[in-house]
Amino acid sequence: MSRSAVLVSVEHVGKRFDTLRVLDDVSLDLREGEIVALLGRSGSGKSTLLRTIAGLTAPTTGRVRYRGTELTGANPGTAMVFQTFALMPWLTVQDNVELGLAARGVPPARRRERALAAIGLIGLGGFESAYPRELSGGMRQRVGFARALVLEPDVLLMDEPFSALDVLTAEHLRGELMALWQQEDFPTRAVCIVTHDIEEAVLLADRVVVLGANPGHVRAEVAVGLARPRDRRAPEFAALADRLRGLLTGPFAEIVERA
């Protein structure tokens, strides 16, 4: 994939909720062909920033652009995978996956075709008529992925999508996501994932944006530069994880947070 095209631009974004300042002067670009991790501790505004990119939360100051056009509502080029699955319990797997397509006015026959293809893509073929209560946590998160991917978004946004899963299920889903990402016909052109897990950021991302807290601000951007698949035991992996850990928890970080 080309890495030259900027899909989403966040320009000097600030966000307040009443008197609480959550984000302060945040600027970053999401470019075609890359996975970006937003890494930070509690209070760094990671999820608020992601929702601002999605157009679900309007910035108090600054602006967000999608392909050069300033957002005034939901971002038409994004779809989101949530931490808590966010499925409609009264709908089947297929109906949950079709929700976004129905909202966009896609005809029923085409909705069904695309939903079944997405369900098959994420490994849930045969469960189209199941309800969320009948699925494991990992399967429910697969439905969340399918519901986002069926929209064929330019940018896939993920808000700590593996944190509610057990370790083995999370590791398996990360691997499947990476396999999809490396397929030539995968329609999504960029991924932005919120995480507080340093190793997850190094494992998945091409670039890590480290956020400071109270209010959230960009402290550093770190290029990963490791070939895939990545080995957690490799010295280069460990060195990069240590560098990110230092940015988050070192003495300088503490001084910045208190300032």
PDB file of C-alpha atoms in Angstrom, residues 53-218:
ATOM      1  CA  ILE A  53     -11.786  10.939  14.594  1.00  0.00           C
ATOM      2  CA  ALA A  54     -15.002   8.975  14.040  1.00  0.00           C
ATOM      3  CA  GLY A  55     -17.033  12.175  14.159  1.00  0.00           C
ATOM      4  CA  LEU A  56     -19.044  10.873  17.111  1.00  0.00           C
ATOM      5  CA  THR A  57     -17.696  13.624  19.372  1.00  0.00           C
ATOM      6  CA  ALA A  58     -17.198  17.176  18.093  1.00  0.00           C
ATOM      7  CA  PRO A  59     -13.969  18.924  19.101  1.00  0.00           C
ATOM      8  CA  THR A  60     -14.227  22.023  21.263  1.00  0.00           C
ATOM      9  CA  THR A  61     -11.322  23.587  19.381  1.00  0.00           C
ATOM     10  CA  GLY A  62      -9.488  22.596  16.228  1.00  0.00           C
ATOM     11  CA  ARG A  63     -10.877  20.351  13.511  1.00  0.00           C
ATOM     12  CA  VAL A  64     -10.782  16.888  11.974  1.00  0.00           C
ATOM     13  CA  ARG A  65     -10.637  16.370   8.205  1.00  0.00           C
ATOM     14  CA  TYR A  66     -11.409  13.257   6.193  1.00  0.00           C
ATOM     15  CA  ARG A  67      -9.725  13.304   2.783  1.00  0.00           C
ATOM     16  CA  GLY A  68      -9.394  17.070   3.113  1.00  0.00           C
ATOM     17  CA  THR A  69     -13.009  17.802   4.066  1.00  0.00           C
ATOM     18  CA  GLU A  70     -13.737  19.045   7.583  1.00  0.00           C
ATOM     19  CA  LEU A  71     -16.116  16.842   9.557  1.00  0.00           C
ATOM     20  CA  THR A  72     -19.458  18.245  10.621  1.00  0.00           C
ATOM     21  CA  GLY A  73     -20.874  14.916  11.769  1.00  0.00           C
ATOM     22  CA  ALA A  74     -20.048  11.229  11.581  1.00  0.00           C
ATOM     23  CA  ASN A  75     -16.941  10.429   9.558  1.00  0.00           C
ATOM     24  CA  PRO A  76     -18.127   8.591   6.400  1.00  0.00           C
ATOM     25  CA  GLY A  77     -14.759   6.896   5.927  1.00  0.00           C
ATOM     26  CA  THR A  78     -14.525   5.168   9.305  1.00  0.00           C
ATOM     27  CA  ALA A  79     -16.067   2.273  11.212  1.00  0.00           C
ATOM     28  CA  MET A  80     -15.452   1.405  14.840  1.00  0.00           C
ATOM     29  CA  VAL A  81     -14.877  -1.761  16.861  1.00  0.00           C
ATOM     30  CA  PHE A  82     -15.725  -1.234  20.537  1.00  0.00           C
ATOM     31  CA  GLN A  83     -14.189  -2.728  23.672  1.00  0.00           C
ATOM     32  CA  THR A  84     -17.515  -3.996  25.042  1.00  0.00           C
ATOM     33  CA  PHE A  85     -18.806  -5.619  21.822  1.00  0.00           C
ATOM     34  CA  ALA A  86     -21.868  -3.277  21.710  1.00  0.00           C
ATOM     35  CA  LEU A  87     -24.113  -5.858  20.035  1.00  0.00           C
ATOM     36  CA  MET A  88     -27.904  -5.703  20.025  1.00  0.00           C
ATOM     37  CA  PRO A  89     -28.884  -8.745  22.122  1.00  0.00           C
ATOM     38  CA  TRP A  90     -32.279  -9.161  20.437  1.00  0.00           C
ATOM     39  CA  LEU A  91     -30.718  -9.396  16.946  1.00  0.00           C
ATOM     40  CA  THR A  92     -29.010 -12.362  15.325  1.00  0.00           C
ATOM     41  CA  VAL A  93     -25.377 -12.286  14.236  1.00  0.00           C
ATOM     42  CA  GLN A  94     -26.415 -11.501  10.666  1.00  0.00           C
ATOM     43  CA  ASP A  95     -28.840  -8.771  11.730  1.00  0.00           C
ATOM     44  CA  ASN A  96     -26.159  -7.162  13.918  1.00  0.00           C
ATOM     45  CA  VAL A  97     -23.709  -7.161  11.027  1.00  0.00           C
ATOM     46  CA  GLU A  98     -26.303  -5.653   8.686  1.00  0.00           C
ATOM     47  CA  LEU A  99     -27.107  -2.714  10.998  1.00  0.00           C
ATOM     48  CA  GLY A 100     -24.680  -0.222   9.480  1.00  0.00           C
ATOM     49  CA  LEU A 101     -25.621  -1.209   5.943  1.00  0.00           C
ATOM     50  CA  ALA A 102     -29.307  -0.720   6.737  1.00  0.00           C
ATOM     51  CA  ALA A 103     -28.541   2.738   8.121  1.00  0.00           C
ATOM     52  CA  ARG A 104     -26.840   3.571   4.822  1.00  0.00           C
ATOM     53  CA  GLY A 105     -29.878   2.454   2.823  1.00  0.00           C
ATOM     54  CA  VAL A 106     -28.296  -0.623   1.237  1.00  0.00           C
ATOM     55  CA  PRO A 107     -31.059  -2.851  -0.249  1.00  0.00           C
ATOM     56  CA  PRO A 108     -31.878  -6.038   1.729  1.00  0.00           C
ATOM     57  CA  ALA A 109     -30.500  -8.525  -0.802  1.00  0.00           C
ATOM     58  CA  ARG A 110     -27.194  -6.669  -1.066  1.00  0.00           C
ATOM     59  CA  ARG A 111     -27.056  -6.286   2.738  1.00  0.00           C
ATOM     60  CA  ARG A 112     -27.440 -10.034   3.155  1.00  0.00           C
ATOM     61  CA  GLU A 113     -24.753 -10.775   0.575  1.00  0.00           C
ATOM     62  CA  ARG A 114     -22.224  -8.430   2.134  1.00  0.00           C
ATOM     63  CA  ALA A 115     -23.046  -9.482   5.706  1.00  0.00           C
ATOM     64  CA  LEU A 116     -22.604 -13.181   4.952  1.00  0.00           C
ATOM     65  CA  ALA A 117     -19.289 -12.454   3.234  1.00  0.00           C
ATOM     66  CA  ALA A 118     -18.055 -10.476   6.276  1.00  0.00           C
ATOM     67  CA  ILE A 119     -19.242 -13.173   8.694  1.00  0.00           C
ATOM     68  CA  GLY A 120     -17.328 -15.763   6.688  1.00  0.00           C
ATOM     69  CA  LEU A 121     -14.265 -13.535   6.548  1.00  0.00           C
ATOM     70  CA  ILE A 122     -13.963 -13.376  10.339  1.00  0.00           C
ATOM     71  CA  GLY A 123     -14.587 -17.091  10.828  1.00  0.00           C
ATOM     72  CA  LEU A 124     -18.196 -17.213  12.017  1.00  0.00           C
ATOM     73  CA  GLY A 125     -19.752 -19.013   9.079  1.00  0.00           C
ATOM     74  CA  GLY A 126     -22.633 -21.150  10.345  1.00  0.00           C
ATOM     75  CA  PHE A 127     -23.463 -18.781  13.212  1.00  0.00           C
ATOM     76  CA  GLU A 128     -25.505 -16.302  11.173  1.00  0.00           C
ATOM     77  CA  SER A 129     -28.729 -17.091  13.079  1.00  0.00           C
ATOM     78  CA  ALA A 130     -27.186 -17.224  16.551  1.00  0.00           C
ATOM     79  CA  TYR A 131     -27.865 -14.548  19.180  1.00  0.00           C
ATOM     80  CA  PRO A 132     -25.105 -12.777  21.147  1.00  0.00           C
ATOM     81  CA  ARG A 133     -26.017 -14.635  24.361  1.00  0.00           C
ATOM     82  CA  GLU A 134     -25.182 -17.903  22.605  1.00  0.00           C
ATOM     83  CA  LEU A 135     -21.644 -16.782  21.706  1.00  0.00           C
ATOM     84  CA  SER A 136     -18.377 -16.650  23.627  1.00  0.00           C
ATOM     85  CA  GLY A 137     -16.648 -13.324  24.216  1.00  0.00           C
ATOM     86  CA  GLY A 138     -14.254 -13.959  21.345  1.00  0.00           C
ATOM     87  CA  MET A 139     -17.094 -14.798  18.986  1.00  0.00           C
ATOM     88  CA  ARG A 140     -19.015 -11.691  19.999  1.00  0.00           C
ATOM     89  CA  GLN A 141     -15.959  -9.561  19.259  1.00  0.00           C
ATOM     90  CA  ARG A 142     -15.701 -11.266  15.869  1.00  0.00           C
ATOM     91  CA  VAL A 143     -19.235 -10.051  15.201  1.00  0.00           C
ATOM     92  CA  GLY A 144     -18.065  -6.551  16.141  1.00  0.00           C
ATOM     93  CA  PHE A 145     -15.242  -6.835  13.617  1.00  0.00           C
ATOM     94  CA  ALA A 146     -17.621  -8.095  10.936  1.00  0.00           C
ATOM     95  CA  ARG A 147     -20.071  -5.262  11.599  1.00  0.00           C
ATOM     96  CA  ALA A 148     -17.257  -2.739  11.065  1.00  0.00           C
ATOM     97  CA  LEU A 149     -15.569  -4.466   8.126  1.00  0.00           C
ATOM     98  CA  VAL A 150     -18.823  -4.977   6.199  1.00  0.00           C
ATOM     99  CA  LEU A 151     -18.885  -1.198   5.707  1.00  0.00           C
ATOM    100  CA  GLU A 152     -15.513  -1.423   3.913  1.00  0.00           C
ATOM    101  CA  PRO A 153     -14.200   1.652   5.733  1.00  0.00           C
ATOM    102  CA  ASP A 154     -11.117   3.549   4.639  1.00  0.00           C
ATOM    103  CA  VAL A 155     -10.081   3.687   8.298  1.00  0.00           C
ATOM    104  CA  LEU A 156     -10.886   1.017  10.880  1.00  0.00           C
ATOM    105  CA  LEU A 157     -11.010   2.459  14.406  1.00  0.00           C
ATOM    106  CA  MET A 158     -10.613   0.092  17.355  1.00  0.00           C
ATOM    107  CA  ASP A 159     -11.092   1.065  20.993  1.00  0.00           C
ATOM    108  CA  GLU A 160      -9.147  -1.486  23.078  1.00  0.00           C
ATOM    109  CA  PRO A 161     -10.865  -4.284  21.132  1.00  0.00           C
ATOM    110  CA  PHE A 162      -8.981  -7.145  22.812  1.00  0.00           C
ATOM    111  CA  SER A 163      -8.957  -5.982  26.432  1.00  0.00           C
ATOM    112  CA  ALA A 164     -12.201  -7.749  27.412  1.00  0.00           C
ATOM    113  CA  LEU A 165     -10.969 -11.103  26.085  1.00  0.00           C
ATOM    114  CA  ASP A 166      -8.854 -13.812  27.653  1.00  0.00           C
ATOM    115  CA  VAL A 167      -5.167 -13.821  26.717  1.00  0.00           C
ATOM    116  CA  LEU A 168      -5.282 -16.679  24.207  1.00  0.00           C
ATOM    117  CA  THR A 169      -8.414 -15.438  22.428  1.00  0.00           C
ATOM    118  CA  ALA A 170      -6.973 -11.926  22.206  1.00  0.00           C
ATOM    119  CA  GLU A 171      -3.709 -13.250  20.763  1.00  0.00           C
ATOM    120  CA  HIS A 172      -5.588 -15.317  18.186  1.00  0.00           C
ATOM    121  CA  LEU A 173      -7.732 -12.383  17.074  1.00  0.00           C
ATOM    122  CA  ARG A 174      -4.676 -10.113  16.774  1.00  0.00           C
ATOM    123  CA  GLY A 175      -3.100 -12.681  14.481  1.00  0.00           C
ATOM    124  CA  GLU A 176      -6.229 -12.897  12.364  1.00  0.00           C
ATOM    125  CA  LEU A 177      -6.417  -9.120  12.095  1.00  0.00           C
ATOM    126  CA  MET A 178      -2.812  -9.009  10.874  1.00  0.00           C
ATOM    127  CA  ALA A 179      -3.547 -11.737   8.325  1.00  0.00           C
ATOM    128  CA  LEU A 180      -6.497  -9.734   6.974  1.00  0.00           C
ATOM    129  CA  TRP A 181      -4.441  -6.526   6.906  1.00  0.00           C
ATOM    130  CA  GLN A 182      -1.800  -8.136   4.714  1.00  0.00           C
ATOM    131  CA  GLN A 183      -4.281  -9.423   2.131  1.00  0.00           C
ATOM    132  CA  GLU A 184      -4.042  -7.508  -1.143  1.00  0.00           C
ATOM    133  CA  ASP A 185      -7.834  -7.202  -1.474  1.00  0.00           C
ATOM    134  CA  PHE A 186      -8.470  -6.015   2.096  1.00  0.00           C
ATOM    135  CA  PRO A 187     -10.552  -2.850   1.529  1.00  0.00           C
ATOM    136  CA  THR A 188      -9.527  -0.970   4.681  1.00  0.00           C
ATOM    137  CA  ARG A 189      -6.600   1.364   4.007  1.00  0.00           C
ATOM    138  CA  ALA A 190      -5.601   2.353   7.561  1.00  0.00           C
ATOM    139  CA  VAL A 191      -6.184   1.179  11.121  1.00  0.00           C
ATOM    140  CA  CYS A 192      -6.112   3.212  14.329  1.00  0.00           C
ATOM    141  CA  ILE A 193      -6.170   1.258  17.588  1.00  0.00           C
ATOM    142  CA  VAL A 194      -6.437   2.605  21.133  1.00  0.00           C
ATOM    143  CA  THR A 195      -4.457   0.605  23.671  1.00  0.00           C
ATOM    144  CA  HIS A 196      -2.765   0.874  27.043  1.00  0.00           C
ATOM    145  CA  ASP A 197      -0.782  -2.321  26.328  1.00  0.00           C
ATOM    146  CA  ILE A 198       2.771  -1.464  25.255  1.00  0.00           C
ATOM    147  CA  GLU A 199       3.491  -4.886  23.744  1.00  0.00           C
ATOM    148  CA  GLU A 200       0.236  -4.821  21.805  1.00  0.00           C
ATOM    149  CA  ALA A 201       1.207  -1.456  20.324  1.00  0.00           C
ATOM    150  CA  VAL A 202       4.612  -2.771  19.215  1.00  0.00           C
ATOM    151  CA  LEU A 203       3.079  -5.992  17.917  1.00  0.00           C
ATOM    152  CA  LEU A 204       0.454  -4.318  15.725  1.00  0.00           C
ATOM    153  CA  ALA A 205       1.447  -0.777  14.831  1.00  0.00           C
ATOM    154  CA  ASP A 206       3.644   0.852  12.223  1.00  0.00           C
ATOM    155  CA  ARG A 207       3.596   4.049  14.292  1.00  0.00           C
ATOM    156  CA  VAL A 208       2.822   4.618  17.960  1.00  0.00           C
ATOM    157  CA  VAL A 209       1.431   7.952  19.132  1.00  0.00           C
ATOM    158  CA  VAL A 210       2.214   8.279  22.842  1.00  0.00           C
ATOM    159  CA  LEU A 211      -0.307  10.402  24.710  1.00  0.00           C
ATOM    160  CA  GLY A 212       0.282  12.219  27.961  1.00  0.00           C
ATOM    161  CA  ALA A 213      -2.531  12.788  30.435  1.00  0.00           C
ATOM    162  CA  ASN A 214      -4.504  15.474  32.267  1.00  0.00           C
ATOM    163  CA  PRO A 215      -5.286  16.717  29.662  1.00  0.00           C
ATOM    164  CA  GLY A 216      -4.485  14.366  26.802  1.00  0.00           C
ATOM    165  CA  HIS A 217      -1.704  15.599  24.539  1.00  0.00           C
ATOM    166  CA  VAL A 218       0.761  14.094  22.090  1.00  0.00           C
TER     167      VAL A 218
END
